[in-house]
Amino acid sequence: MNRVPVLPQHGKNEHTLSVTNSQGHIYLLDQFREKVPLPIRNRAIAMLSEFVGTFLFILMGLGGNSAVINNFAIAQQYKGGDIRADPAKILYLGTVWGLAITVNAWTFFRISGGLFNPAVTMAMMVTRAVPPLDGFLDIFSQLAGAIMAAAIAYALFPPGSLAGTTLGPTTSVTQGLFIEMFITAQVVIAIFLLATEKNKATYIAPVGIGMAVAVSVMMASAYTGAALNPARSFAVCVIQGSFPPYHWIYWIGPGMGALLATGFYHMIRKLEYWTVNPDVDQYETKVGQNIREIASRVSS
């Protein structure tokens, strides 16, 4: 993996950290990487990874729990009412959306990257994984494809079955905004570390990304409809000819989540996260070689 370029160092004291260089550019992380001993730096990166991973893990789990055990949900379950309160339907929705993104991301991964989401595309543009012009053209294509899918679904399926994204009866606009932010960040981080960062498991990255989408839908569908994707919300509103007054959260929330994930990704790249566990891909290769050797001995 290519080393992240190191900005020039400034200042007489090589053991102190300053926020900016002489041109005013922030390079605190570059100084931290260069001046802090490798064992300490690696421990800091590992701790940051454990913090973010545990945060997302617990947030997704607690959110999924709360979707079916809060007082409103329990009341609706016993009344046989709101679909948002039905655990089986929440599980079904998460499975459908997770599998849908898995199969299509896996199908188109080698052509366009299989982004399918303006928020994800924006994150790729910020990290320069996708050139700006290509990114805007991709976003146009995603919006057009989503609108066509919503139009065909409206024509093919029974009346009232075209599902838009709306806030749950107990969810405020502010809560909905931040729920959309966090679930989008979960998915974008999965995309960055499973697909953008190449490794021995990149070829099955769509599976991990699909699972990230599934758990996010299970966690948030009862509260926001779990858009995760501005194109998904926008397309249905266009076909239905109606936009809720808080429709903007389905653009701003995923956008904030994409930027949050991008910031984290840039940070661990700057800190050269691969030095924490440098032999992981080599280990996978050795394991594969051992398996092949054993298989050849057995077959012979």
XYZ file of C-alpha atoms in Angstrom:
300
model
C 0.000 0.000 0.000
C 1.301 3.434 -0.943
C 2.498 5.588 1.909
C 0.471 8.727 2.555
C 2.611 11.741 1.539
C 4.262 13.466 4.499
C 4.024 17.241 4.645
C 7.255 19.131 5.373
C 8.147 19.660 9.020
C 8.588 23.143 10.439
C 9.895 24.472 13.712
C 13.089 24.061 15.677
C 11.800 21.667 18.336
C 11.268 18.310 16.724
C 9.595 16.909 19.833
C 6.690 19.349 20.004
C 3.480 19.305 18.017
C 1.983 22.428 16.467
C -1.379 22.732 14.778
C -0.259 24.405 11.546
C 2.805 24.849 9.421
C 4.232 28.164 8.224
C 1.643 28.364 5.444
C -1.207 27.801 7.891
C -2.034 24.280 6.711
C -3.140 21.843 9.399
C -0.699 18.983 9.691
C -0.941 17.897 13.312
C -1.610 14.278 12.291
C 1.480 14.238 10.071
C 3.611 15.408 13.001
C 2.004 12.857 15.301
C 2.801 10.103 12.802
C 6.406 11.195 12.380
C 7.339 12.139 15.960
C 5.459 9.688 18.189
C 7.152 6.271 18.608
C 5.567 3.561 16.487
C 4.328 1.361 19.390
C 2.547 4.318 21.005
C 1.121 5.459 17.688
C -0.153 1.991 16.853
C -1.771 1.660 20.273
C -3.506 5.033 19.742
C -4.811 3.921 16.337
C -5.998 0.604 17.772
C -7.777 2.395 20.624
C -9.445 4.780 18.157
C -10.562 1.818 16.051
C -11.946 0.034 19.105
C -13.777 3.199 20.183
C -15.425 3.794 16.791
C -16.174 0.110 16.208
C -17.678 -0.375 19.659
C -19.696 2.826 19.297
C -21.239 1.728 16.000
C -21.762 -1.847 17.184
C -23.581 -0.819 20.353
C -25.538 1.986 18.655
C -26.818 -0.343 15.927
C -27.686 -3.024 18.495
C -29.423 -0.700 20.939
C -31.265 1.013 18.101
C -32.497 -2.308 16.780
C -33.611 -3.338 20.238
C -35.449 -0.087 20.842
C -37.335 -0.369 17.550
C -39.373 -3.284 18.891
C -39.382 -2.840 22.684
C -40.226 0.854 23.210
C -43.637 1.583 24.717
C -45.221 2.744 21.464
C -43.934 -0.300 19.559
C -45.204 -2.719 22.209
C -48.646 -1.079 22.176
C -48.820 -1.303 18.396
C -47.661 -4.924 18.353
C -50.504 -5.961 20.619
C -52.975 -3.931 18.570
C -51.679 -5.480 15.359
C -51.175 -1.984 13.957
C -48.184 -0.021 12.702
C -45.871 -1.990 10.391
C -42.946 -0.175 12.001
C -43.621 -2.002 15.262
C -43.659 -5.526 13.820
C -40.288 -7.250 14.489
C -40.808 -9.797 11.708
C -41.481 -7.064 9.148
C -38.481 -5.038 10.309
C -36.296 -8.127 9.880
C -37.793 -8.730 6.432
C -37.170 -5.149 5.315
C -33.563 -5.251 6.519
C -32.994 -8.544 4.711
C -34.530 -7.287 1.456
C -32.503 -4.073 1.335
C -29.317 -5.814 2.480
C -29.580 -8.504 -0.170
C -30.555 -5.960 -2.841
C -27.398 -3.927 -2.284
C -25.244 -7.051 -1.963
C -26.233 -8.587 -5.286
C -26.092 -5.322 -7.233
C -22.874 -4.043 -5.656
C -21.269 -7.410 -6.389
C -22.603 -7.314 -9.954
C -21.456 -3.802 -10.854
C -18.454 -3.488 -8.522
C -15.899 -4.023 -11.295
C -17.547 -1.516 -13.649
C -18.570 1.587 -11.740
C -17.729 0.632 -8.161
C -21.375 -0.125 -7.366
C -22.023 3.043 -5.329
C -25.765 3.587 -6.053
C -25.984 6.364 -3.459
C -25.319 10.122 -3.811
C -24.034 10.307 -0.229
C -21.524 7.507 -0.852
C -20.511 9.087 -4.141
C -19.926 12.399 -2.360
C -17.661 10.635 0.146
C -15.691 9.106 -2.718
C -15.361 12.533 -4.330
C -14.058 14.053 -1.078
C -11.425 11.311 -0.777
C -10.581 11.724 -4.486
C -11.397 8.105 -5.183
C -13.844 9.447 -7.783
C -13.070 12.567 -9.886
C -15.545 15.436 -9.328
C -17.053 15.383 -12.830
C -17.462 11.609 -12.745
C -19.027 11.897 -9.301
C -21.651 14.428 -10.402
C -22.479 12.337 -13.457
C -22.822 9.275 -11.237
C -25.152 11.148 -8.867
C -27.317 12.199 -11.838
C -27.450 8.565 -12.984
C -28.342 7.371 -9.483
C -31.205 9.851 -9.160
C -32.497 8.979 -12.636
C -32.296 5.246 -11.956
C -34.057 5.602 -8.608
C -36.889 7.672 -10.130
C -37.379 5.126 -12.908
C -37.436 2.272 -10.377
C -40.004 4.112 -8.234
C -42.162 4.824 -11.315
C -42.137 1.183 -12.420
C -42.819 -0.013 -8.869
C -45.765 2.428 -8.675
C -47.173 1.002 -11.914
C -46.592 -2.684 -11.153
C -47.429 -3.087 -7.478
C -50.747 -2.695 -5.612
C -51.942 0.808 -4.630
C -50.459 2.083 -1.390
C -47.425 -0.193 -1.507
C -44.852 2.324 -2.731
C -43.014 2.983 0.524
C -41.662 6.442 1.142
C -39.392 7.421 4.004
C -41.247 9.177 6.803
C -40.515 9.866 10.427
C -42.042 7.572 13.014
C -44.740 8.973 15.299
C -42.281 9.286 18.198
C -39.330 10.632 16.167
C -38.548 14.346 15.970
C -36.943 15.984 12.948
C -33.677 16.470 14.854
C -33.644 12.840 15.981
C -34.344 11.704 12.429
C -31.503 13.844 11.082
C -28.920 12.299 13.392
C -30.258 8.756 12.999
C -29.801 9.094 9.237
C -26.317 10.503 9.828
C -25.154 7.594 11.976
C -26.581 4.786 9.867
C -25.066 6.312 6.726
C -21.707 6.642 8.488
C -21.883 2.935 9.345
C -22.362 1.993 5.707
C -19.754 4.423 4.327
C -17.103 3.239 6.797
C -17.800 -0.328 5.686
C -17.360 0.719 2.055
C -14.087 2.529 2.746
C -12.442 -0.239 4.762
C -13.805 -3.241 2.880
C -13.824 -2.016 -0.724
C -11.811 1.192 -1.136
C -8.894 -0.183 0.897
C -7.753 -3.183 -1.112
C -7.016 -6.374 0.787
C -7.359 -10.136 0.446
C -11.089 -9.954 1.249
C -12.020 -7.078 -1.067
C -13.647 -9.431 -3.555
C -16.366 -10.221 -0.995
C -16.702 -6.616 0.191
C -20.293 -6.403 -1.162
C -21.330 -8.993 1.425
C -20.060 -6.875 4.304
C -21.570 -3.726 2.801
C -24.912 -5.480 2.348
C -24.848 -6.563 5.971
C -24.093 -2.972 7.025
C -27.147 -1.810 5.071
C -29.278 -4.579 6.560
C -28.415 -3.789 10.170
C -28.915 -0.075 9.516
C -32.391 -0.683 8.075
C -33.315 -2.915 11.004
C -32.110 -0.258 13.417
C -33.699 2.816 11.818
C -36.726 1.788 9.735
C -39.091 2.298 12.669
C -37.821 5.836 13.202
C -36.939 7.365 9.816
C -37.753 4.715 7.237
C -33.981 4.116 7.057
C -33.314 5.985 3.836
C -29.493 5.887 3.983
C -29.709 7.159 0.443
C -31.063 10.504 -0.791
C -31.961 8.951 -4.146
C -34.223 6.388 -2.464
C -36.234 9.063 -0.610
C -36.255 11.600 -3.437
C -37.435 9.148 -6.102
C -40.513 8.022 -4.188
C -41.460 11.618 -3.353
C -41.172 12.564 -7.042
C -43.452 9.735 -8.168
C -45.969 10.345 -5.381
C -45.865 14.069 -6.075
C -45.541 14.857 -2.394
C -42.592 15.892 -0.240
C -42.837 15.956 3.568
C -41.703 19.274 5.074
C -38.699 17.512 6.637
C -37.599 15.852 3.382
C -34.334 17.766 3.660
C -33.137 15.466 6.458
C -32.863 12.630 3.925
C -30.241 14.702 2.087
C -28.462 16.456 4.934
C -28.420 13.435 7.302
C -26.754 11.017 4.845
C -24.448 13.831 3.696
C -23.330 14.454 7.287
C -22.831 10.722 7.792
C -20.716 10.473 4.650
C -18.536 13.389 5.789
C -18.212 11.930 9.298
C -17.060 8.593 7.866
C -14.717 10.376 5.447
C -13.100 12.308 8.290
C -12.485 9.116 10.242
C -11.107 7.394 7.151
C -8.733 10.281 6.416
C -7.540 10.255 10.023
C -6.615 6.584 10.129
C -5.010 6.843 6.681
C -2.892 9.757 7.842
C -1.858 7.730 10.872
C -0.982 4.764 8.626
C -3.393 2.330 10.245
C -1.877 -0.622 8.350
C 1.168 -0.520 10.645
C -1.003 -1.695 13.567
C -1.521 -5.149 12.085
C 0.925 -5.353 9.170
C 0.915 -9.135 8.739
C -2.828 -9.673 8.389
C -2.827 -10.139 4.597
C 0.373 -12.202 4.790
C -1.318 -14.398 7.404
C -4.311 -14.910 5.128
C -1.981 -15.886 2.304
C -0.083 -18.363 4.485
C -3.329 -19.927 5.675
C -4.482 -20.306 2.085
C -1.193 -21.927 1.104
C -1.391 -24.361 4.022
C -4.926 -25.347 3.077
C -3.904 -25.970 -0.522
C -0.904 -28.040 0.584
C -3.050 -30.182 2.885
C -5.683 -30.599 0.177
C -3.063 -31.695 -2.355
C -1.625 -34.277 0.068
C -5.076 -35.676 0.791
C -6.049 -35.862 -2.861
C -2.793 -37.595 -3.763
